[in-house]
Coordinates of C-alpha atoms and ligand atoms in Angstrom, one line a residue:
M1 CA -51.8 -74.8 -98.8
S2 CA -48.9 -73.0 -96.8
R3 CA -49.7 -71.1 -93.7
E4 CA -48.7 -68.1 -95.6
D5 CA -50.7 -68.4 -98.5
R6 CA -53.8 -69.3 -96.4
L7 CA -53.4 -66.0 -94.4
K8 CA -52.9 -64.2 -97.5
Q9 CA -55.8 -65.5 -99.1
L10 CA -58.0 -65.1 -96.6
D11 CA -56.9 -61.1 -95.8
K12 CA -57.7 -61.0 -99.8
A13 CA -61.2 -62.3 -99.3
H14 CA -62.2 -60.6 -96.3
V15 CA -60.1 -57.8 -94.9
W16 CA -60.9 -54.2 -96.3
H17 CA -57.5 -52.0 -96.4
P18 CA -57.7 -48.6 -95.4
F19 CA -56.5 -46.0 -98.0
T20 CA -56.3 -48.7 -100.2
Q21 CA -57.2 -49.6 -104.0
M22 CA -58.5 -52.9 -103.5
S23 CA -58.8 -53.6 -106.6
E24 CA -55.1 -53.3 -106.8
W25 CA -54.8 -55.1 -103.5
T26 CA -52.6 -58.6 -105.2
D27 CA -50.1 -59.9 -102.6
P28 CA -50.2 -58.6 -99.4
L29 CA -47.2 -58.4 -96.8
V30 CA -48.1 -60.3 -93.5
I31 CA -46.7 -59.3 -90.7
E32 CA -46.3 -61.1 -88.2
R33 CA -43.5 -59.9 -84.9
G34 CA -42.0 -57.0 -84.4
D35 CA -38.2 -56.4 -82.8
G36 CA -36.3 -53.4 -82.1
N37 CA -37.0 -51.1 -85.7
Y38 CA -38.1 -54.2 -87.4
L39 CA -40.9 -55.9 -88.7
F40 CA -40.8 -59.5 -89.6
D41 CA -42.8 -61.1 -92.0
T42 CA -44.6 -64.7 -92.0
D43 CA -41.3 -66.1 -93.9
G44 CA -39.0 -64.7 -91.3
N45 CA -37.9 -61.6 -93.7
R46 CA -36.7 -58.3 -92.0
Y47 CA -37.3 -55.1 -92.7
F48 CA -36.7 -51.5 -91.0
D49 CA -39.9 -49.8 -89.7
G50 CA -39.1 -46.6 -91.5
V51 CA -42.4 -44.9 -91.5
S52 CA -42.7 -46.2 -87.9
S53 CA -46.2 -48.4 -88.3
L54 CA -47.8 -45.1 -89.4
W55 CA -45.9 -42.5 -87.4
V56 CA -46.5 -44.2 -84.2
T57 CA -43.7 -46.5 -82.7
L58 CA -41.5 -44.3 -80.8
H59 CA -38.8 -47.2 -79.2
G60 CA -39.1 -49.7 -81.2
H61 CA -41.4 -52.6 -81.2
N62 CA -41.4 -55.3 -78.6
H63 CA -39.9 -53.0 -75.9
P64 CA -39.1 -54.4 -72.4
H65 CA -40.0 -51.4 -70.2
I66 CA -43.5 -50.6 -72.3
N67 CA -44.4 -54.4 -72.4
R68 CA -43.5 -55.2 -69.1
A69 CA -45.9 -51.9 -68.3
I70 CA -49.1 -53.4 -70.1
T71 CA -48.4 -56.9 -69.1
E72 CA -48.6 -55.6 -65.6
Q73 CA -51.7 -53.6 -66.2
L74 CA -53.5 -56.7 -67.8
G75 CA -52.9 -58.4 -64.4
L76 CA -54.9 -55.7 -62.5
L77 CA -57.4 -54.4 -65.0
A78 CA -57.8 -53.8 -68.9
H79 CA -61.0 -51.3 -69.1
S80 CA -63.2 -49.5 -67.1
T81 CA -64.9 -46.9 -68.2
L82 CA -64.0 -42.8 -67.5
L83 CA -67.8 -42.6 -67.3
G84 CA -68.4 -41.7 -63.4
L85 CA -65.2 -43.4 -62.4
A86 CA -61.3 -42.6 -62.8
N87 CA -58.9 -45.3 -63.0
V88 CA -55.3 -45.3 -62.2
P89 CA -53.2 -45.2 -65.0
S90 CA -55.3 -42.3 -66.8
I91 CA -54.3 -40.0 -63.8
E92 CA -51.0 -40.4 -64.0
L93 CA -50.6 -40.2 -67.4
A94 CA -52.7 -37.1 -67.6
A95 CA -50.7 -35.6 -64.9
A96 CA -46.9 -36.6 -66.7
L97 CA -48.5 -34.9 -69.7
V98 CA -50.1 -31.8 -68.6
K99 CA -46.7 -31.4 -67.3
L100 CA -44.8 -31.9 -71.1
A101 CA -47.3 -29.9 -72.6
P102 CA -46.4 -26.2 -74.1
G103 CA -47.9 -23.5 -72.3
A104 CA -51.0 -23.9 -69.6
L105 CA -52.7 -26.4 -71.0
N106 CA -54.0 -28.0 -67.8
R107 CA -57.0 -30.1 -68.6
V108 CA -57.2 -33.9 -70.5
F109 CA -59.7 -35.3 -72.7
Y110 CA -58.8 -38.9 -73.6
S111 CA -60.1 -40.5 -76.6
D112 CA -59.0 -42.9 -79.0
S113 CA -57.9 -41.8 -82.3
G114 CA -56.0 -38.5 -83.8
S115 CA -59.3 -37.5 -85.5
T116 CA -61.3 -38.4 -82.2
A117 CA -59.1 -35.4 -80.4
V118 CA -59.5 -33.2 -83.5
E119 CA -63.4 -33.5 -83.1
I120 CA -63.6 -33.0 -79.5
A121 CA -61.3 -30.1 -79.7
L122 CA -63.9 -28.4 -82.0
K123 CA -66.4 -29.4 -80.2
Q124 CA -65.1 -27.8 -77.1
A125 CA -64.1 -24.3 -78.4
F126 CA -67.3 -24.4 -80.1
Q127 CA -69.1 -24.7 -76.4
Y128 CA -67.0 -22.7 -75.3
W129 CA -67.9 -19.8 -77.2
R130 CA -71.8 -20.8 -77.0
H131 CA -71.1 -20.4 -73.7
Q132 CA -69.8 -16.5 -73.5
G133 CA -73.1 -16.0 -75.2
Q134 CA -71.1 -16.3 -78.5
E135 CA -72.1 -18.1 -81.7
R136 CA -68.9 -18.9 -83.9
P137 CA -70.2 -21.9 -85.9
H138 CA -66.9 -21.8 -87.8
F139 CA -62.8 -23.0 -87.9
A140 CA -59.9 -22.1 -89.8
Y141 CA -58.2 -24.4 -91.5
L142 CA -55.4 -24.6 -93.8
D143 CA -54.9 -25.7 -97.2
Q144 CA -53.8 -29.5 -97.7
S145 CA -54.7 -30.2 -94.2
Y146 CA -55.2 -32.9 -92.4
H147 CA -57.0 -33.7 -89.4
G148 CA -58.4 -37.5 -89.7
D149 CA -60.7 -38.9 -91.6
T150 CA -64.3 -38.5 -89.2
L151 CA -66.4 -36.1 -90.6
G152 CA -66.0 -33.3 -88.1
A153 CA -62.2 -33.7 -88.9
V154 CA -63.0 -34.1 -92.7
G155 CA -64.7 -30.7 -92.6
V156 CA -61.2 -29.4 -91.6
G157 CA -60.0 -31.3 -94.2
G158 CA -58.0 -29.6 -96.9
I159 CA -56.5 -32.7 -98.8
S160 CA -59.0 -32.5 -102.2
V161 CA -58.1 -36.5 -103.0
F162 CA -58.9 -37.8 -99.3
H163 CA -61.9 -35.0 -98.7
E164 CA -63.7 -33.7 -102.1
V165 CA -66.2 -36.9 -102.2
F166 CA -67.9 -36.0 -98.8
S167 CA -67.5 -32.3 -99.2
P168 CA -71.7 -32.9 -99.2
L169 CA -71.6 -34.3 -95.9
V170 CA -69.5 -31.9 -93.6
R171 CA -69.6 -28.7 -92.6
P172 CA -68.2 -26.1 -92.0
L173 CA -69.2 -25.7 -96.0
D174 CA -67.9 -22.4 -96.2
P175 CA -64.8 -22.1 -98.4
E176 CA -63.6 -18.6 -97.1
M177 CA -62.3 -20.7 -93.4
R178 CA -59.8 -22.6 -96.0
V179 CA -57.0 -20.2 -95.7
A180 CA -54.3 -21.0 -98.2
T181 CA -50.9 -22.4 -96.9
P182 CA -47.6 -21.2 -97.9
A183 CA -47.8 -24.5 -100.4
T184 CA -50.7 -22.9 -102.5
F185 CA -48.0 -20.2 -103.6
R186 CA -45.4 -22.5 -104.2
G187 CA -46.3 -23.0 -107.7
G188 CA -44.4 -25.7 -109.9
G189 CA -41.1 -26.1 -111.9
R190 CA -38.5 -23.6 -112.1
Q191 CA -41.3 -20.7 -111.1
R192 CA -41.3 -22.3 -107.7
R193 CA -41.5 -18.9 -105.0
G194 CA -39.2 -18.8 -102.5
W195 CA -40.6 -20.4 -99.2
G196 CA -40.2 -17.3 -97.6
E197 CA -42.5 -15.0 -99.7
C198 CA -44.8 -17.9 -99.7
A199 CA -45.6 -18.0 -95.8
E200 CA -45.9 -14.5 -96.0
L201 CA -48.8 -14.5 -98.9
S202 CA -50.2 -17.2 -96.8
L203 CA -50.7 -14.8 -93.1
A204 CA -52.0 -12.3 -95.4
A205 CA -55.0 -14.6 -96.5
L206 CA -55.0 -15.1 -92.8
K207 CA -54.9 -12.1 -91.5
G208 CA -57.5 -11.1 -94.2
L209 CA -59.6 -13.7 -93.5
L210 CA -59.6 -13.0 -89.3
E211 CA -60.0 -9.3 -90.0
R212 CA -63.4 -9.8 -91.9
R213 CA -64.8 -12.9 -90.0
A214 CA -63.0 -13.3 -86.8
G215 CA -66.2 -13.2 -84.4
E216 CA -68.1 -16.3 -86.5
I217 CA -64.5 -18.0 -86.2
A218 CA -64.3 -20.7 -83.0
A219 CA -61.0 -21.6 -83.7
M220 CA -58.0 -21.9 -86.2
I221 CA -56.8 -25.3 -86.3
V222 CA -53.2 -26.1 -87.4
E223 CA -50.6 -29.3 -88.1
P224 CA -47.4 -27.2 -86.5
V225 CA -44.5 -26.8 -88.2
M226 CA -44.9 -29.9 -90.7
Q227 CA -48.3 -30.5 -93.2
G228 CA -47.6 -34.1 -92.7
A229 CA -49.9 -35.9 -95.0
A230 CA -49.5 -33.3 -97.4
G231 CA -47.1 -34.3 -98.4
M232 CA -44.8 -33.4 -95.5
L233 CA -45.1 -29.8 -96.2
S234 CA -42.6 -28.1 -93.8
Q235 CA -43.6 -24.7 -92.4
P236 CA -41.0 -21.7 -92.9
A237 CA -39.1 -20.8 -89.6
G238 CA -41.8 -18.3 -87.8
Y239 CA -44.5 -19.0 -89.8
L240 CA -45.9 -21.0 -87.0
K241 CA -45.5 -18.3 -84.4
S242 CA -47.2 -15.5 -86.6
V243 CA -49.9 -17.6 -87.2
A244 CA -50.8 -18.0 -83.4
E245 CA -49.8 -14.0 -82.7
L246 CA -52.6 -13.4 -85.5
C247 CA -55.0 -15.3 -84.2
R248 CA -54.7 -13.8 -79.8
E249 CA -55.1 -10.7 -81.8
H250 CA -58.2 -11.7 -83.2
G251 CA -59.4 -13.4 -80.2
V252 CA -59.5 -16.8 -82.0
L253 CA -58.7 -20.0 -80.4
L254 CA -55.5 -22.2 -81.5
I255 CA -55.8 -25.5 -81.9
A256 CA -52.4 -27.3 -82.0
D257 CA -52.7 -30.5 -84.3
E258 CA -49.7 -32.4 -82.7
V259 CA -50.9 -35.7 -83.6
A260 CA -48.3 -36.5 -86.5
T261 CA -45.2 -34.1 -84.6
G262 CA -45.6 -34.5 -81.3
F263 CA -43.4 -36.8 -79.1
G264 CA -39.6 -36.0 -80.5
R265 CA -40.4 -36.2 -83.8
T266 CA -39.7 -32.8 -84.6
G267 CA -36.5 -33.2 -82.1
R268 CA -38.8 -31.4 -79.5
M269 CA -40.8 -32.7 -77.5
F270 CA -44.0 -30.8 -79.0
A271 CA -43.7 -28.9 -82.3
C272 CA -44.9 -25.8 -81.1
E273 CA -42.2 -25.3 -78.7
L274 CA -39.7 -24.6 -81.7
E275 CA -41.2 -21.6 -81.9
G276 CA -42.6 -20.9 -78.3
V277 CA -46.4 -21.2 -79.1
E278 CA -48.7 -21.9 -76.7
P279 CA -52.3 -23.6 -78.4
D280 CA -55.1 -23.3 -76.3
F281 CA -55.6 -27.1 -77.2
L282 CA -53.1 -29.7 -78.2
C283 CA -54.7 -32.6 -79.9
V284 CA -52.0 -35.7 -79.7
A285 CA -52.4 -39.5 -80.8
K286 CA -50.4 -42.1 -82.8
G287 CA -47.0 -41.6 -80.6
L288 CA -48.8 -41.0 -77.2
S289 CA -48.9 -45.1 -76.3
G290 CA -45.6 -45.7 -77.8
G291 CA -47.2 -46.9 -81.3
Y292 CA -48.9 -49.7 -78.7
L293 CA -52.1 -49.3 -78.2
P294 CA -55.0 -46.7 -79.6
L295 CA -55.1 -43.9 -77.7
A296 CA -55.5 -40.6 -77.9
A297 CA -55.8 -37.3 -75.8
T298 CA -57.0 -33.3 -76.2
L299 CA -55.2 -31.0 -73.9
T300 CA -56.9 -27.9 -73.2
T301 CA -56.7 -24.7 -70.9
E302 CA -57.6 -23.8 -67.2
R303 CA -60.0 -20.8 -69.3
I304 CA -61.2 -23.1 -71.7
F305 CA -62.3 -25.9 -68.7
E306 CA -63.9 -23.3 -66.5
G307 CA -66.1 -22.3 -69.4
F308 CA -67.9 -25.3 -69.1
L309 CA -68.1 -25.3 -65.2
A310 CA -72.0 -24.7 -63.2
P311 CA -74.6 -26.4 -61.8
R312 CA -75.6 -29.3 -64.1
K313 CA -79.2 -27.6 -65.0
D314 CA -77.7 -25.2 -66.8
G315 CA -76.9 -27.1 -69.6
R316 CA -72.8 -26.5 -69.6
T317 CA -71.8 -30.1 -69.5
F318 CA -69.8 -31.4 -72.3
F319 CA -71.8 -34.4 -73.8
H320 CA -69.2 -36.0 -75.8
G321 CA -67.1 -39.2 -74.6
H322 CA -65.9 -42.5 -76.3
T323 CA -66.9 -46.2 -74.6
Y324 CA -63.3 -46.8 -74.6
T325 CA -62.0 -43.5 -73.3
G326 CA -59.0 -43.5 -70.7
N327 CA -58.4 -47.2 -71.4
P328 CA -56.1 -48.2 -69.0
L329 CA -53.8 -50.9 -71.1
A330 CA -53.5 -48.0 -73.5
C331 CA -52.4 -45.4 -70.5
A332 CA -50.2 -48.0 -69.2
A333 CA -48.5 -47.8 -72.3
G334 CA -48.4 -44.1 -72.6
V335 CA -47.1 -43.6 -68.8
A336 CA -44.2 -46.1 -69.9
S337 CA -43.6 -44.9 -72.9
L338 CA -42.8 -41.5 -71.3
E339 CA -40.6 -43.1 -68.8
V340 CA -38.6 -44.2 -71.4
F341 CA -38.0 -41.0 -72.7
Q342 CA -36.4 -40.9 -69.6
R343 CA -34.3 -44.0 -68.6
E344 CA -32.8 -43.7 -72.4
R345 CA -32.4 -40.1 -72.7
V346 CA -34.0 -40.3 -75.7
M347 CA -34.3 -36.5 -76.2
E348 CA -31.2 -35.6 -75.4
Q349 CA -29.7 -38.5 -78.1
L350 CA -32.1 -36.5 -81.1
P351 CA -30.1 -34.1 -82.0
S352 CA -27.0 -35.9 -83.5
K353 CA -29.5 -38.3 -85.4
I354 CA -30.6 -35.7 -86.6
E355 CA -28.3 -34.0 -87.9
H356 CA -26.8 -37.5 -89.5
L357 CA -29.8 -38.0 -91.0
A358 CA -29.5 -34.8 -92.7
G359 CA -25.9 -35.5 -94.0
R360 CA -27.1 -38.8 -95.8
L361 CA -29.9 -37.2 -97.3
A362 CA -27.7 -34.7 -99.2
S363 CA -26.8 -37.7 -100.7
L364 CA -30.0 -38.1 -102.6
Q365 CA -29.8 -34.4 -103.9
R366 CA -26.9 -35.5 -106.6
I367 CA -30.1 -37.9 -107.7
A368 CA -31.6 -35.9 -110.4
Q369 CA -35.3 -37.7 -109.8
V370 CA -34.7 -36.0 -106.0
G371 CA -36.6 -32.7 -105.5
E372 CA -36.8 -30.9 -102.7
V373 CA -35.8 -33.1 -99.4
R374 CA -38.1 -31.4 -96.5
Q375 CA -36.8 -32.8 -92.8
R376 CA -38.2 -31.4 -89.5
G377 CA -36.5 -33.5 -87.0
L378 CA -36.8 -37.0 -87.9
M379 CA -40.1 -36.4 -89.7
V380 CA -38.7 -36.1 -93.8
G381 CA -40.3 -35.9 -97.0
V382 CA -38.4 -36.5 -100.2
E383 CA -40.3 -35.4 -103.4
L384 CA -39.5 -37.4 -106.5
V385 CA -40.0 -34.9 -109.9
Q386 CA -39.1 -35.8 -113.4
D387 CA -35.9 -34.4 -113.4
D388 CA -33.6 -31.4 -112.7
T389 CA -36.6 -28.7 -114.1
W390 CA -39.0 -30.2 -111.1
R391 CA -41.4 -30.9 -113.3
A392 CA -44.0 -33.8 -111.8
F393 CA -44.4 -36.7 -112.5
P394 CA -47.9 -37.8 -114.0
P395 CA -49.9 -39.0 -111.0
E396 CA -50.7 -42.3 -112.9
A397 CA -47.2 -43.4 -112.8
F398 CA -47.4 -44.0 -109.1
V399 CA -43.6 -43.0 -108.9
G400 CA -44.1 -42.9 -105.4
A401 CA -45.7 -46.2 -104.7
K402 CA -43.1 -48.0 -106.8
V403 CA -40.0 -46.9 -104.6
C404 CA -41.7 -47.6 -101.7
Q405 CA -42.6 -51.4 -103.1
E406 CA -39.3 -51.9 -104.4
A407 CA -37.8 -50.7 -101.2
R408 CA -39.3 -54.0 -99.0
A409 CA -36.5 -56.1 -101.8
E410 CA -34.1 -53.7 -99.8
G411 CA -35.3 -54.7 -96.2
V412 CA -37.1 -51.4 -95.9
I413 CA -41.0 -50.5 -95.2
L414 CA -41.9 -47.0 -96.5
R415 CA -45.0 -45.7 -97.5
P416 CA -45.0 -42.7 -100.0
L417 CA -47.7 -40.0 -99.9
G418 CA -47.7 -39.2 -103.6
D419 CA -44.9 -39.1 -105.0
V420 CA -43.6 -37.8 -102.0
I421 CA -41.4 -40.9 -100.4
V422 CA -41.9 -40.2 -96.3
M423 CA -39.3 -41.5 -94.0
M424 CA -40.4 -41.0 -90.3
P425 CA -38.1 -43.7 -88.7
P426 CA -38.8 -44.5 -84.7
L427 CA -36.6 -42.1 -82.6
S428 CA -34.8 -45.1 -81.3
A429 CA -33.6 -46.1 -84.9
S430 CA -29.3 -45.9 -85.1
F431 CA -27.1 -43.8 -87.3
E432 CA -26.6 -47.1 -88.8
E433 CA -30.3 -47.7 -89.4
L434 CA -31.0 -44.3 -90.6
N435 CA -28.1 -44.8 -93.3
L436 CA -29.6 -48.3 -94.7
M437 CA -33.3 -46.3 -94.7
V438 CA -32.0 -43.3 -97.2
D439 CA -29.7 -46.2 -98.9
A440 CA -32.6 -47.9 -99.8
V441 CA -33.9 -45.1 -101.6
G442 CA -31.2 -44.3 -102.7
S443 CA -30.6 -47.3 -104.7
V444 CA -34.0 -47.9 -105.7
L445 CA -34.2 -44.8 -107.2
R446 CA -30.7 -44.9 -109.5
R447 CA -32.1 -48.5 -110.1
L448 CA -35.4 -47.1 -111.7
F449 CA -34.1 -44.1 -112.9
A450 CA -31.0 -45.6 -114.7
Ligands
PLP1 C1 -53.0 -39.2 -88.4 C2 -53.1 -37.8 -88.3 C3 -54.6 -37.6 -87.4 C4 -55.7 -38.8 -87.6 O1 -55.4 -39.4 -86.6 P1 -56.0 -41.3 -86.7 O2 -55.8 -41.6 -85.5 O3 -55.8 -41.7 -87.8 O4 -57.4 -40.8 -86.4 C5 -54.6 -36.0 -87.5 N1 -54.4 -35.5 -87.6 C6 -52.9 -35.2 -87.9 C7 -52.0 -34.1 -88.2 C8 -52.2 -36.5 -88.3 O5 -51.3 -37.1 -88.9

């Protein structure tokens, strides 16, 4: 048996893949190597990494500057705990992050994944109010939101296919806290409402909830500008700003979950900047280490931080931490990734890439099965529909999955969300590579629906 076949067989025998119906896991594509914006399988085939290895890779794989930073750190220290000790890279990264973050976020709490970054924000917000003498056990969240897979994050998750099965396990069990998002009002087919009207209806729903129950709500959590896992649902301009204003008016803290949108994806370092929003908490993960190592951070303000300060006996300590919190290798990768932003003038190059991508995506609009194309920066969702009446495909046809599977033959790795084709290329993608990605989808669609 060849080495490739042996690996595939062992994978099928032992590895349980995430978000995957394993009964249909038949012929795994085994990735062995990455270089620049490409992945290589065990047979040596090359693929453009069209989803940044699930939204994490920023500057490409095997990047010399990040590689060197990790290797140098490895020669010094792979891990030491932040419980009772500090370490060099975690200090440097925290100092760099607070400089970049929107608003007055001055304190950094590390963890390992987007889900844990969200758990920490929820727990800190709740405990903050407790120390203010207020019991606020609820969190407002948007319909179709995604904030991670741990139970606290599932409790503020609004995607039924992912979250419904666990509903008996999670709190808050108060259905009122799930606020209709603009997409909730969109409707289907030709009767779709305009996004502006949808946004107003959503804001009215949020206003109503806050007027009735703000005093019980510790915080509102949102994915700013783009609800990623729901299928790249972009919020109309001004929506995020209005959400932030409503929260402030009603004394409810705002948690910005920028796990997906952070680090340049929307064209700004953080999506909150697009609307001048200053959240009370900022959750980052995915791109934080440049896509190299699991690392997350929850940033918050001095006001929240000070709410936890008191003599130890007063019980105000934040009793939360993960074993690998502040891991030096991951933090060294994070520092190096932020240095790459400077060295390669990454942000300066984004506007032209974003515009180029928009132009190329417009060519897809001529295909009858392309419904709405939603783009914010280098985050894109291409919604597939049956025809120009915008009727959805039956879910059991798995059209999105088929398109992405076929795109591999065109040398592009993509992963859909239902019948939305997600494109989230590395920030380092060239014009030619953006063309390759979009054209692959175009030729697959033309072939499938010819
Ligand atoms: C991916 C994601 C998460 C969860 O991050 P993990 O690292 O997978 O736990 C949370 N929030 C948003 C907006 C995400 O896109």
